[in-house]
Amino acid sequence: MLFRSVVILVFAFFSPLVVRASAPEGRRRLRSSAFAVPGTDATYDYIVVGGGSAGLTIASRLAEFASVAVIEAGGFYEQDNGNQSVVPFLGLVMPFLATTEGYPKQPLMDWGLVSSPQAGANNRKIHYAQGKTLGGSSAINTMAYLRGTLGSYQRWADIVGDPTYTFANLLQYFIKSTHFTPPNLQKRNTPNATVFYDPSVFDNSKGGPVQVSYGNWVDPTINWLSSALRALGLPLSPVGFNSGSLSGYGAWVTSTISPEDAERSTSQSSYLEQAIQNTGIMIYAHTQANKILFDSSKKASAVSVSTQGLEYSLSANKEVIVSAGVFHSPQLLMVSGIGPQATLKALGIPVLSDLPGVGQNLWDPVFFNVLWEVNTPSSGTVIAANPAEALEEYLNDAAGPYSSAGGYFAFEKIPASLRQNFTQQTASALAWFPTDWPEVEYIVSGFPSGTGSTIGAVSPTLLAPLSRGNVAITSQTMSDPPVINLGWLTDPADAEIAVAAFKRCRQIWNTGPAMSIRIGPELVPGAAVSSDADILSYIRQSVTPIWHASSTCSMGKAGDPMAVVDSTAKVFGVKGLRVVDISAFPFGVPTHPQGTVYMLAEKIADDIKNRK
Ligand SMILES: Cc1cc2nc3c(=O)[nH]c(=O)nc-3n(C[C@H](O)[C@H](O)[C@H](O)COP(=O)(O)OP(=O)(O)OC[C@H]3O[C@@H](n4cnc5c(N)ncnc54)[C@H](O)[C@@H]3O)c2cc1C
Ligand SMILES: *[C@@H]1O[C@H](CO)[C@@H](O)[C@H](O)[C@H]1NC(C)=O
Ligand SMILES: *[C@@H]1O[C@H](CO)[C@@H](O)[C@H](O)[C@H]1NC(C)=O
Ligand SMILES: *[C@@H]1O[C@H](CO)[C@@H](O)[C@H](O)[C@H]1NC(C)=O
């Protein structure tokens, strides 16, 4: 997400190791029947729409006791995106993650969604990458693994009226999805890059397949900027960011990387690989779900699909589970007759369940940068200076700059000195958030300037956004893209917080450790940008996604007019249908969300197994 200016040449890289199964059983399955032949109607107990982060997790668990088919529009990222989706560092510089309208397209991997003009961001249209591949966005994300706070999950429990959503009760599902490896200090081997963590919030004996580890390399610029966060006076976070607390500095973050070979760990390389070996899971790749079909009792009975134009349907004895992600899950519900009545009627879609919340309540935290040139190297400059050595270190030792996507983050609520000027309206809107819910996260990073030096970045993300976007449809068909309004910075409170966060970034750049590495004047936006109005206009011009959009099919209590699913992810007003992915979050968790996505899929799989 941070190194957009770098373009690394990547050509198709064929990995025959779609399944690195050691068990002969696994090989047999791969070569025979794990991949369905398209075009033939078939029936399974469960049909899962979307083979992404949540979809492959829940499908793999359900396949332990039932027949399951997964419908996925994409294919295998190892083939379609080569080492860019496998080598951690390359994942940070994938060209198609660019957010401008003219981004370099990668249709084998990305849905190519572009937002409507964003009023709060100078009417720019934003390309919003979303994984279109087995693994979904876990195959294109930046691999940070974190969990939310005690207060945020308590709020989730309160909103949905279900105490099983407190952190203490969810911990078993966070654990069940992950395999934790402590930092390899020999490979990291860097002064001052101490890792703080709490091993008690992982338990590999009860754990699952997603690899959670630390980079086998420490980026020198990030290391220096981590000292700057400390010098700012933030408190030390002695347990890392997986124990229900997001406050202060001190954590080199965990990443979804398999530490032994330093390859990206996705829902495909973890859950699916395992399920192919151990279960009868059936995958329909390159297959798009077009519509959910219902019987006369409003029970979801089948999904109409197409593979390269060939249309057929897959029936569900038990349930259909929609895991198509934050933009396509609400779209699929709407084209299937579930959503705001007026929208559906206007498009001639018969209304099965009038749920005004479908496609609403989009939370999307925004991200921007304050940049200086620095005199320290970064992963990108180290690779550029000696590519052969970096490659050898990666291939032979799973170490060096290619092996890590690891960053350093810090969290806080805007301190009193800067919030004293917030309007009364902003102050009271922010009072909705629990006391341990951070308002801003600072991400520090470095990338090559193009002339051999490093650009250092201090980048805030707004984690308590009050602006809301939405997803709409303009036709009855999934072949047309959904209309995406991100809503960015349309609530005046967000603009005030953004300006305060920007000022904090300058404070970080003015700490001793940052001053000892920075060179020349502030590069972006530059010292001339100093009034609140100018700062805000810089932010509106440059703000980008951090790709954490959520909550477009929000979970809530029965009777809440904006709720789409209940606390077991069942869609209100119909039967046999659940939405299990980031769209079902009641709000944007104040952190990088993939840990919570995997957790939720494990939790709902357990509900289904226990007939909830
Ligand atoms: C560039 C980027 C960087 C990110 N960085 C991080 C990070 O560092 N840490 C973090 O925690 N989170 C990160 N995220 C967010 C995180 O990856 C996502 O929130 C998470 O993966 C969402 O999971 P999901 O299951 O809801 O959707 P996805 O994983 O996107 O899965 C949806 C799947 O459904 C498929 N699909 C959609 N429509 C259809 C259809 N009609 N028919 C068939 N298939 C369909 C898609 O192809 C896709 O495979 C990042 C996201 C992106 C895009
Ligand atoms: C990625 O693939 C390209 C093209 O085959 C190759 O030149 C490059 O060395 C690879 N990089 C890594 C880190 O694997
Ligand atoms: C580590 O910390 C020491 C003491 O503060 C400092 O002198 C040294 O420059 C630091 N090194 C790095 C790489 O941050
Ligand atoms: C608060 O507002 C006052 C009056 O506009 C201004 O002088 C002061 O600099 C502001 N303080 C901060 C921290 O922005």
XYZ file of C-alpha atoms and ligand atoms in Angstrom:
707
model
C 0.000 0.000 0.000
C 2.881 2.305 0.621
C 5.254 2.049 -2.248
C 3.147 3.129 -5.145
C 5.945 4.916 -6.882
C 7.902 1.759 -7.464
C 7.276 -0.358 -10.468
C 8.860 -3.755 -10.462
C 8.758 -5.723 -13.669
C 6.844 -8.879 -13.220
C 5.964 -11.401 -15.833
C 3.889 -14.489 -15.536
C 5.534 -16.874 -13.197
C 4.216 -20.344 -13.279
C 4.039 -22.123 -9.986
C 3.117 -25.742 -10.427
C 2.681 -25.902 -6.676
C -0.954 -24.975 -6.502
C -1.152 -27.493 -3.736
C 2.019 -28.141 -1.817
C 0.502 -31.285 -0.418
C 2.905 -33.768 0.967
C 0.198 -36.346 1.527
C -0.297 -38.557 -1.536
C -4.015 -38.319 -0.787
C -3.840 -34.584 -1.404
C -2.167 -35.024 -4.763
C -4.809 -37.478 -5.835
C -7.552 -35.028 -4.953
C -5.927 -32.196 -6.840
C -5.479 -34.220 -9.988
C -8.943 -35.642 -9.940
C -11.940 -34.020 -8.485
C -11.370 -30.935 -6.330
C -12.244 -28.741 -9.316
C -15.685 -29.077 -10.761
C -16.407 -29.347 -14.457
C -18.562 -26.339 -15.288
C -21.869 -26.442 -17.065
C -23.608 -29.217 -15.191
C -26.282 -28.484 -12.615
C -25.340 -30.040 -9.291
C -26.467 -30.131 -5.682
C -24.468 -29.700 -2.479
C -25.391 -29.168 1.152
C -23.794 -25.704 1.199
C -23.016 -23.331 -1.642
C -20.477 -20.635 -0.763
C -20.372 -17.633 -3.084
C -16.851 -16.172 -3.161
C -13.604 -18.056 -2.527
C -11.961 -15.160 -0.695
C -10.738 -14.654 2.852
C -14.002 -15.517 4.580
C -15.402 -17.794 1.881
C -12.604 -20.365 1.816
C -12.452 -20.338 5.606
C -16.100 -21.149 6.150
C -16.269 -23.513 3.167
C -13.288 -25.499 4.456
C -14.806 -25.851 7.904
C -18.232 -26.858 6.556
C -16.578 -29.408 4.254
C -15.389 -31.238 7.373
C -18.952 -32.520 7.857
C -20.992 -31.699 4.733
C -20.769 -31.385 0.961
C -19.681 -27.911 -0.093
C -19.164 -26.072 -3.369
C -17.341 -22.744 -3.666
C -18.140 -20.375 -6.534
C -15.193 -18.113 -7.304
C -14.937 -15.638 -10.146
C -11.138 -15.802 -10.291
C -8.506 -18.531 -10.555
C -5.153 -19.218 -8.928
C -3.040 -16.205 -8.044
C 0.173 -18.217 -8.247
C -0.484 -18.503 -11.972
C -2.321 -15.245 -12.583
C -0.061 -12.933 -10.588
C 3.157 -14.888 -10.233
C 5.539 -13.950 -7.496
C 3.802 -10.603 -6.878
C 1.183 -12.339 -4.763
C 3.634 -14.753 -3.156
C 6.788 -12.771 -2.286
C 5.938 -10.437 0.619
C 7.844 -7.357 -0.530
C 6.429 -7.582 -4.052
C 2.940 -7.541 -2.543
C 3.583 -3.989 -1.381
C 4.427 -2.729 -4.849
C 1.858 -4.428 -7.077
C 1.207 -1.817 -9.781
C -2.523 -2.540 -10.030
C -3.044 -1.376 -6.444
C -2.711 2.192 -7.734
C -5.798 4.208 -6.832
C -5.992 6.589 -9.783
C -8.581 6.052 -12.502
C -5.787 5.314 -14.964
C -4.238 2.526 -12.856
C -2.538 -0.352 -14.720
C -5.239 -3.000 -15.038
C -4.793 -6.612 -13.914
C -8.130 -8.202 -14.766
C -7.025 -11.718 -13.801
C -6.607 -10.569 -10.199
C -8.680 -7.483 -9.571
C -12.318 -6.547 -10.113
C -11.327 -3.169 -11.533
C -13.858 -1.269 -9.435
C -13.778 2.520 -9.681
C -15.805 4.681 -7.303
C -18.127 7.499 -8.213
C -16.577 10.996 -7.931
C -15.854 11.587 -4.240
C -17.125 14.964 -3.088
C -14.865 14.913 -0.003
C -11.790 14.113 -2.098
C -11.867 16.775 -4.819
C -14.290 14.735 -6.908
C -11.648 12.160 -7.719
C -12.792 8.705 -8.836
C -10.875 6.071 -6.915
C -9.774 2.696 -8.226
C -10.471 0.388 -5.303
C -8.612 -2.926 -5.720
C -10.443 -6.072 -4.605
C -9.035 -9.566 -5.048
C -10.644 -11.653 -7.809
C -8.902 -14.937 -7.196
C -8.979 -17.920 -4.862
C -7.871 -16.248 -1.639
C -9.727 -13.057 -2.545
C -8.225 -9.936 -1.025
C -5.953 -12.058 1.187
C -3.956 -12.627 -2.015
C -3.413 -8.911 -2.676
C -3.416 -7.320 0.760
C -0.401 -6.015 2.626
C -0.467 -8.921 5.075
C -0.689 -7.031 8.369
C -2.447 -9.195 10.939
C -4.012 -7.411 13.941
C -7.117 -7.681 16.085
C -9.492 -5.034 17.399
C -9.946 -3.789 20.951
C -11.910 -5.116 23.910
C -14.175 -2.084 23.739
C -14.813 -2.437 20.005
C -15.905 -6.083 20.261
C -17.984 -5.243 23.358
C -19.704 -2.619 21.202
C -20.251 -5.274 18.513
C -21.846 -7.545 21.140
C -24.070 -4.693 22.314
C -25.182 -3.657 18.826
C -26.095 -7.183 17.777
C -27.433 -8.184 21.190
C -25.182 -11.217 21.523
C -22.546 -11.590 24.265
C -20.628 -14.171 22.234
C -19.042 -11.187 20.417
C -16.920 -9.990 23.336
C -13.168 -10.368 22.824
C -12.972 -12.978 25.565
C -15.548 -15.097 23.754
C -14.144 -14.462 20.292
C -10.578 -15.334 21.241
C -11.163 -19.052 20.563
C -11.987 -18.208 16.924
C -9.031 -15.874 16.490
C -6.922 -18.745 17.793
C -8.698 -21.356 15.695
C -7.814 -19.598 12.449
C -4.125 -18.940 13.049
C -0.725 -20.562 13.494
C 1.697 -18.233 15.287
C 5.490 -18.211 14.964
C 7.539 -15.950 17.272
C 10.073 -13.581 15.701
C 13.252 -15.138 14.307
C 15.765 -12.963 16.119
C 18.689 -14.427 14.241
C 17.243 -13.337 10.911
C 15.902 -10.003 12.168
C 19.180 -9.261 13.956
C 18.805 -5.479 14.234
C 19.484 -3.221 17.212
C 16.417 -1.463 18.643
C 13.905 -3.566 16.669
C 12.676 -5.319 19.781
C 9.415 -7.168 19.319
C 6.829 -7.077 22.082
C 4.099 -9.674 22.013
C 1.886 -11.821 24.159
C 2.099 -15.519 23.220
C -0.983 -16.350 25.280
C -3.375 -15.020 22.616
C -2.291 -17.709 20.176
C -2.366 -21.460 20.723
C -1.093 -23.589 17.883
C -2.436 -26.754 19.490
C -5.934 -25.384 18.861
C -4.906 -23.270 15.925
C -5.714 -23.207 12.239
C -3.814 -22.839 9.012
C -3.300 -19.086 8.464
C 0.346 -18.335 9.181
C 0.976 -15.348 11.452
C 4.603 -14.349 11.950
C 7.111 -11.499 11.902
C 9.178 -10.456 8.926
C 12.603 -12.122 8.707
C 14.079 -8.681 8.073
C 13.888 -5.217 9.587
C 13.626 -2.213 7.285
C 16.147 0.394 8.544
C 13.981 3.416 7.767
C 11.024 1.893 9.566
C 13.281 1.114 12.506
C 14.336 4.755 12.769
C 10.796 6.012 12.431
C 9.677 3.589 15.135
C 12.022 5.479 17.444
C 10.309 8.676 16.350
C 6.932 7.291 17.476
C 8.475 6.491 20.826
C 10.004 9.946 21.074
C 6.587 11.490 20.441
C 5.719 10.320 23.927
C 3.254 7.585 23.075
C 3.037 4.879 25.730
C 4.715 1.541 25.126
C 2.335 -1.245 24.148
C 4.004 -4.232 25.788
C 1.716 -6.938 24.380
C 1.545 -6.115 20.686
C -1.688 -5.627 18.792
C -3.390 -9.007 19.040
C -4.517 -8.977 22.667
C -7.450 -6.587 22.532
C -5.525 -3.354 22.996
C -4.480 -0.849 20.325
C -2.679 1.925 22.090
C 0.696 3.501 21.765
C 3.816 2.292 20.016
C 5.938 -0.767 20.507
C 4.713 -3.377 18.143
C 6.353 -4.556 15.014
C 3.220 -5.975 13.546
C 2.507 -9.582 12.764
C 2.021 -10.511 9.117
C 0.234 -13.328 7.305
C 3.499 -14.784 6.059
C 4.683 -18.350 6.330
C 8.043 -17.786 8.049
C 9.830 -20.893 6.822
C 9.691 -20.019 3.154
C 8.661 -16.366 3.640
C 5.687 -16.741 1.319
C 2.334 -14.993 1.684
C -0.230 -17.026 3.597
C -3.743 -16.652 2.175
C -7.064 -18.384 2.699
C -6.166 -20.398 -0.403
C -2.632 -21.435 0.610
C -3.893 -22.233 4.109
C -7.544 -23.298 4.376
C -8.189 -24.456 0.833
C -4.962 -26.375 0.539
C -5.832 -28.220 3.715
C -9.453 -28.822 2.708
C -8.437 -30.240 -0.668
C -6.373 -32.823 1.166
C -8.822 -33.647 3.910
C -12.329 -33.098 2.586
C -14.465 -33.367 -0.517
C -14.692 -29.585 -1.045
C -15.534 -28.703 -4.649
C -14.271 -25.554 -6.332
C -15.927 -23.805 -9.264
C -13.153 -21.432 -10.358
C -13.582 -18.762 -13.062
C -17.276 -18.918 -12.239
C -19.474 -15.967 -11.411
C -22.548 -16.085 -9.204
C -25.313 -14.146 -10.947
C -28.321 -14.543 -8.711
C -29.555 -16.376 -5.635
C -32.709 -18.385 -6.349
C -35.431 -18.969 -3.748
C -38.189 -21.529 -3.381
C -41.806 -20.607 -2.587
C -41.077 -20.478 1.144
C -38.364 -17.831 0.512
C -35.636 -20.344 1.264
C -32.430 -19.879 -0.728
C -32.362 -23.013 -2.838
C -29.747 -22.444 -5.541
C -27.340 -20.030 -7.132
C -27.459 -19.246 -10.812
C -23.887 -19.112 -12.112
C -21.925 -18.736 -15.306
C -18.517 -19.975 -16.408
C -17.207 -18.238 -19.527
C -20.784 -17.610 -20.633
C -22.016 -21.105 -19.854
C -25.003 -20.802 -17.503
C -26.155 -23.391 -15.008
C -27.224 -23.600 -11.409
C -25.900 -25.075 -8.213
C -28.469 -26.116 -5.633
C -28.132 -26.045 -1.858
C -29.788 -28.713 0.278
C -29.065 -26.677 3.358
C -27.824 -23.109 2.889
C -26.316 -20.543 0.579
C -23.522 -18.495 2.111
C -22.577 -15.210 0.488
C -18.905 -14.257 0.973
C -18.423 -12.026 -2.060
C -16.835 -9.109 -0.187
C -17.849 -5.588 0.768
C -19.026 -4.470 -2.676
C -20.334 -7.641 -4.312
C -22.188 -9.197 -1.366
C -24.700 -6.321 -1.145
C -24.909 -6.228 -4.949
C -25.751 -9.942 -5.111
C -28.402 -9.557 -2.410
C -29.995 -6.663 -4.270
C -30.112 -8.305 -7.702
C -31.627 -11.329 -5.942
C -34.478 -9.290 -4.411
C -33.087 -8.376 -0.985
C -32.519 -4.710 -0.298
C -34.128 -1.282 -0.226
C -37.582 -1.752 -1.730
C -37.589 1.464 -3.748
C -34.263 0.656 -5.439
C -35.347 -2.854 -6.340
C -38.779 -1.817 -7.635
C -37.295 0.931 -9.784
C -35.163 -1.705 -11.518
C -37.983 -4.207 -11.866
C -36.513 -6.640 -9.342
C -39.233 -8.505 -7.386
C -38.831 -7.741 -3.660
C -38.330 -10.787 -1.450
C -37.137 -8.964 1.658
C -37.278 -5.194 2.018
C -34.050 -4.439 3.867
C -33.138 -0.754 3.587
C -29.700 -1.417 5.099
C -28.363 -3.476 2.192
C -25.508 -1.508 0.623
C -25.657 1.252 3.263
C -23.413 1.954 6.261
C -20.149 1.657 4.298
C -17.251 2.424 6.646
C -13.997 3.223 4.911
C -11.005 4.599 6.796
C -8.833 6.922 4.733
C -5.061 7.185 4.508
C -2.606 9.947 3.554
C 1.098 10.761 3.872
C 3.590 13.314 5.143
C 6.906 12.631 3.354
C 10.565 13.584 3.815
C 13.668 12.397 2.086
C 15.782 10.418 4.599
C 19.382 9.244 4.758
C 18.553 5.652 5.736
C 18.097 2.741 3.328
C 14.772 0.940 2.950
C 13.819 -2.504 1.623
C 13.336 -1.079 -1.861
C 16.681 0.724 -1.988
C 18.523 -2.283 -0.562
C 17.016 -4.469 -3.296
C 17.732 -1.911 -5.997
C 21.357 -1.589 -4.881
C 22.019 -5.313 -4.977
C 19.180 -7.280 -6.525
C 21.037 -10.565 -6.955
C 22.076 -10.692 -3.325
C 18.565 -9.866 -2.112
C 17.116 -12.584 -4.316
C 19.628 -15.145 -3.134
C 19.002 -14.303 0.484
C 15.289 -14.684 -0.092
C 15.441 -17.928 -2.022
C 18.141 -19.596 0.066
C 17.339 -18.339 3.523
C 13.774 -16.911 3.406
C 15.311 -13.693 4.714
C 16.349 -10.238 3.583
C 14.257 -7.411 2.176
C 12.051 -9.558 -0.079
C 10.923 -11.652 2.906
C 9.049 -9.009 4.835
C 5.947 -6.880 4.503
C 6.312 -6.027 8.138
C 5.556 -2.561 9.246
C 5.475 -0.605 12.432
C 2.271 1.003 13.601
C 1.158 3.145 16.513
C -2.353 4.010 17.678
C -3.879 6.824 19.684
C -6.836 9.074 20.274
C -5.996 12.642 19.195
C -4.329 14.189 22.257
C -5.968 16.959 24.287
C -3.695 19.678 22.925
C -5.080 19.163 19.415
C -8.644 18.157 20.240
C -9.356 21.261 22.314
C -10.274 23.034 19.071
C -12.719 20.352 17.884
C -16.228 21.716 17.467
C -18.798 20.626 20.011
C -20.439 18.562 17.286
C -17.229 16.689 16.511
C -16.462 16.134 20.173
C -19.876 14.665 20.842
C -19.828 12.503 17.705
C -16.476 11.067 18.808
C -17.870 10.329 22.251
C -19.783 7.412 20.637
C -16.544 5.448 20.399
C -15.376 3.360 23.371
C -12.425 4.686 25.354
C -10.006 2.099 23.950
C -11.013 2.743 20.306
C -8.117 4.617 18.669
C -8.992 7.520 16.371
C -5.777 7.417 14.384
C -3.166 4.893 13.424
C 0.278 6.016 12.242
C 2.052 3.756 9.780
C 5.729 4.448 9.140
C 7.511 3.266 6.018
C 10.172 4.020 3.446
C 10.375 3.615 -0.300
C 12.890 4.423 -3.032
C 12.914 7.971 -4.346
C 13.894 6.856 -7.818
C 17.339 8.423 -7.504
C 18.805 5.928 -5.043
C 17.713 7.581 -1.828
C 14.764 6.772 0.416
C 11.537 8.660 0.982
C 10.264 8.218 4.518
C 6.509 8.213 5.083
C 4.472 8.895 8.194
C 0.917 8.043 7.253
C -2.167 8.415 9.385
C -5.303 6.319 8.929
C -8.569 7.593 10.421
C -10.025 4.728 12.435
C -13.097 6.448 13.835
C -14.635 7.797 10.634
C -18.056 9.402 10.889
C -18.629 9.674 7.134
C -20.560 6.801 5.578
C -20.657 5.629 1.997
C -22.883 3.167 0.177
C -23.087 0.625 -2.610
C -25.896 0.828 -5.167
C -26.982 -1.008 -8.278
C -28.117 0.387 -11.609
C -29.256 -2.832 -13.229
C -30.507 -6.332 -12.519
C -27.244 -7.961 -13.455
C -23.978 -8.805 -11.707
C -22.246 -8.196 -15.029
C -22.500 -4.466 -14.365
C -20.237 -3.171 -11.593
C -21.815 -1.883 -8.392
C -21.898 1.896 -7.953
C -19.570 2.732 -5.085
C -19.732 5.918 -3.050
C -16.977 5.800 -0.435
C -18.334 8.837 1.403
C -14.827 9.975 2.380
C -14.471 13.122 4.505
C -18.063 14.194 3.932
C -18.715 14.489 7.663
C -17.087 17.692 8.975
C -15.832 15.791 12.029
C -13.606 13.628 9.822
C -12.084 16.718 8.263
C -11.222 18.080 11.718
C -9.672 14.802 12.813
C -7.716 14.519 9.572
C -6.179 17.952 10.081
C -5.270 17.087 13.678
C -3.745 13.770 12.545
C -1.724 15.614 9.908
C -0.326 17.920 12.627
C 0.646 14.848 14.654
C 2.590 13.555 11.650
C 4.583 16.773 11.568
C 5.235 16.391 15.300
C 6.545 12.884 14.615
C 8.868 14.258 11.910
C 10.118 16.838 14.429
C 11.218 14.316 17.055
C 14.948 13.756 17.582
C 15.181 10.362 15.834
C 13.273 11.603 12.768
C 15.338 14.805 12.589
C 18.498 12.733 12.666
C 17.569 10.989 9.398
C 15.563 13.556 7.449
C 17.165 15.572 4.670
C 16.230 18.971 3.277
C 12.772 20.456 3.630
C 9.509 18.547 4.003
C 8.913 16.930 0.629
C 5.134 16.397 0.682
C 3.082 18.459 1.072
C 5.842 20.971 1.952
C 6.155 23.667 4.570
C 4.079 26.153 2.549
C 1.031 24.092 3.443
C 0.428 25.352 6.959
C -3.044 26.806 7.532
C -5.809 24.410 8.526
C -7.556 25.179 5.233
C -4.460 24.383 3.179
C -3.797 21.212 5.156
C -7.349 20.057 4.566
C -7.154 20.790 0.885
C -3.906 18.768 0.628
C -5.653 15.887 2.392
C -8.695 16.023 0.105
C -6.424 16.008 -2.917
C -4.230 13.103 -1.812
C -6.305 10.847 0.411
C -6.417 7.173 -0.650
C -8.034 3.999 0.629
C -6.237 1.606 2.909
C -8.747 -0.933 1.529
C -10.522 -1.704 4.804
C -14.072 -0.962 3.601
C -16.729 -2.835 5.549
C -20.266 -3.094 6.892
C -22.488 -2.910 3.790
C -24.639 -5.850 4.999
C -24.456 -4.924 8.674
C -25.128 -7.299 11.476
C -27.723 -6.099 13.964
C -30.740 -6.916 16.069
C -34.049 -8.038 14.592
C -36.164 -4.911 14.297
C -33.230 -2.584 13.641
C -34.316 -1.172 10.281
C -30.736 -0.950 8.999
C -29.693 -4.461 10.052
C -29.232 -6.978 7.224
C -28.089 -10.086 9.117
C -28.535 -11.316 12.678
C -25.703 -12.319 14.974
C -25.461 -15.728 13.306
C -25.123 -13.939 9.947
C -28.579 -15.025 8.738
C -30.231 -12.588 6.340
C -33.473 -11.142 7.708
C -36.714 -11.933 5.885
C -35.563 -15.060 4.026
C -34.382 -18.544 4.993
C -31.248 -20.538 4.300
C -29.094 -17.521 3.487
C -26.176 -15.983 5.374
C -23.644 -13.275 4.592
C -20.238 -14.128 6.016
C -17.484 -11.660 5.128
C -16.402 -8.122 5.969
C -19.722 -6.726 4.743
C -21.436 -8.327 7.757
C -19.362 -6.332 10.300
C -21.679 -3.895 12.128
C -18.949 -1.228 11.827
C -15.362 -0.871 10.742
C -13.183 -2.440 13.413
C -10.481 0.076 14.380
C -7.617 -1.924 12.921
C -6.526 -3.948 9.898
C -9.504 -6.225 9.479
C -8.377 -9.555 8.030
C -7.885 -11.154 11.470
C -11.499 -10.341 12.284
C -12.680 -11.642 8.882
C -11.053 -15.030 9.492
C -12.383 -15.066 13.061
C -15.948 -14.330 11.938
C -15.889 -17.096 9.319
C -14.684 -19.589 11.937
C -17.357 -18.426 14.366
C -20.237 -18.733 11.915
C -18.956 -22.141 10.733
C -19.219 -23.224 14.346
C -22.756 -21.788 14.591
C -23.778 -23.799 11.539
C -22.155 -26.942 12.888
C -24.017 -26.394 16.167
C -27.275 -25.756 14.264
C -27.551 -22.116 15.283
C -4.814 -3.873 -1.356
C -5.360 -4.306 -0.039
C -4.546 -4.247 1.097
C -5.042 -4.665 2.330
N -4.190 -4.732 3.398
C -4.623 -5.338 4.532
C -3.735 -5.627 5.583
O -2.515 -5.390 5.490
N -4.226 -6.205 6.704
C -5.552 -6.503 6.839
O -5.948 -6.997 7.895
N -6.422 -6.241 5.857
C -5.978 -5.712 4.692
N -6.840 -5.524 3.667
C -8.264 -5.855 3.871
C -8.548 -7.342 3.855
O -7.705 -8.017 2.964
C -10.007 -7.536 3.461
O -10.819 -6.788 4.320
C -10.447 -8.988 3.523
O -9.600 -9.783 2.738
C -11.894 -9.112 3.064
O -12.292 -10.456 3.080
P -13.675 -10.873 2.448
O -13.791 -12.337 2.614
O -14.750 -10.003 2.989
O -13.560 -10.503 0.887
P -12.504 -11.035 -0.202
O -11.339 -11.676 0.441
O -12.240 -9.893 -1.119
O -13.296 -12.183 -0.968
C -14.392 -11.972 -1.822
C -14.328 -13.040 -2.918
O -15.572 -13.122 -3.593
C -15.327 -13.257 -4.969
N -16.530 -12.783 -5.664
C -17.098 -11.564 -5.590
N -18.227 -11.524 -6.337
C -18.380 -12.754 -6.868
C -19.352 -13.339 -7.715
N -20.424 -12.648 -8.149
N -19.195 -14.630 -8.093
C -18.119 -15.356 -7.670
N -17.167 -14.843 -6.865
C -17.303 -13.559 -6.468
C -14.095 -12.423 -5.203
O -13.452 -12.740 -6.419
C -13.269 -12.742 -3.967
O -12.452 -13.878 -4.166
C -6.379 -5.102 2.431
C -7.195 -5.157 1.296
C -6.693 -4.794 0.065
C -7.597 -4.890 -1.144
C 9.805 -12.541 -9.707
O 9.636 -13.017 -11.040
C 10.435 -12.347 -11.988
C 10.038 -12.832 -13.372
O 10.200 -14.211 -13.478
C 11.911 -12.617 -11.693
O 12.737 -11.933 -12.586
C 12.210 -12.123 -10.264
O 13.530 -12.463 -9.919
C 11.253 -12.739 -9.278
N 11.511 -12.119 -7.976
C 11.450 -12.800 -6.840
C 11.793 -12.041 -5.611
O 11.093 -13.947 -6.781
C 19.541 2.289 18.481
O 19.456 3.019 19.675
C 20.663 3.614 20.094
C 20.427 4.254 21.449
O 19.288 5.072 21.419
C 21.129 4.623 19.047
O 22.351 5.191 19.413
C 21.262 3.889 17.712
O 21.594 4.825 16.713
C 19.970 3.187 17.346
N 20.128 2.450 16.120
C 19.143 2.303 15.230
C 19.447 1.465 14.020
O 18.027 2.761 15.386
C -6.933 26.491 18.217
O -7.593 27.605 17.670
C -6.987 28.838 17.973
C -7.885 29.953 17.489
O -8.235 29.736 16.143
C -5.603 28.872 17.327
O -4.941 30.074 17.632
C -4.795 27.698 17.856
O -3.548 27.624 17.165
C -5.526 26.390 17.647
N -4.809 25.332 18.317
C -4.465 24.212 17.697
C -3.732 23.218 18.531
O -4.726 23.971 16.544
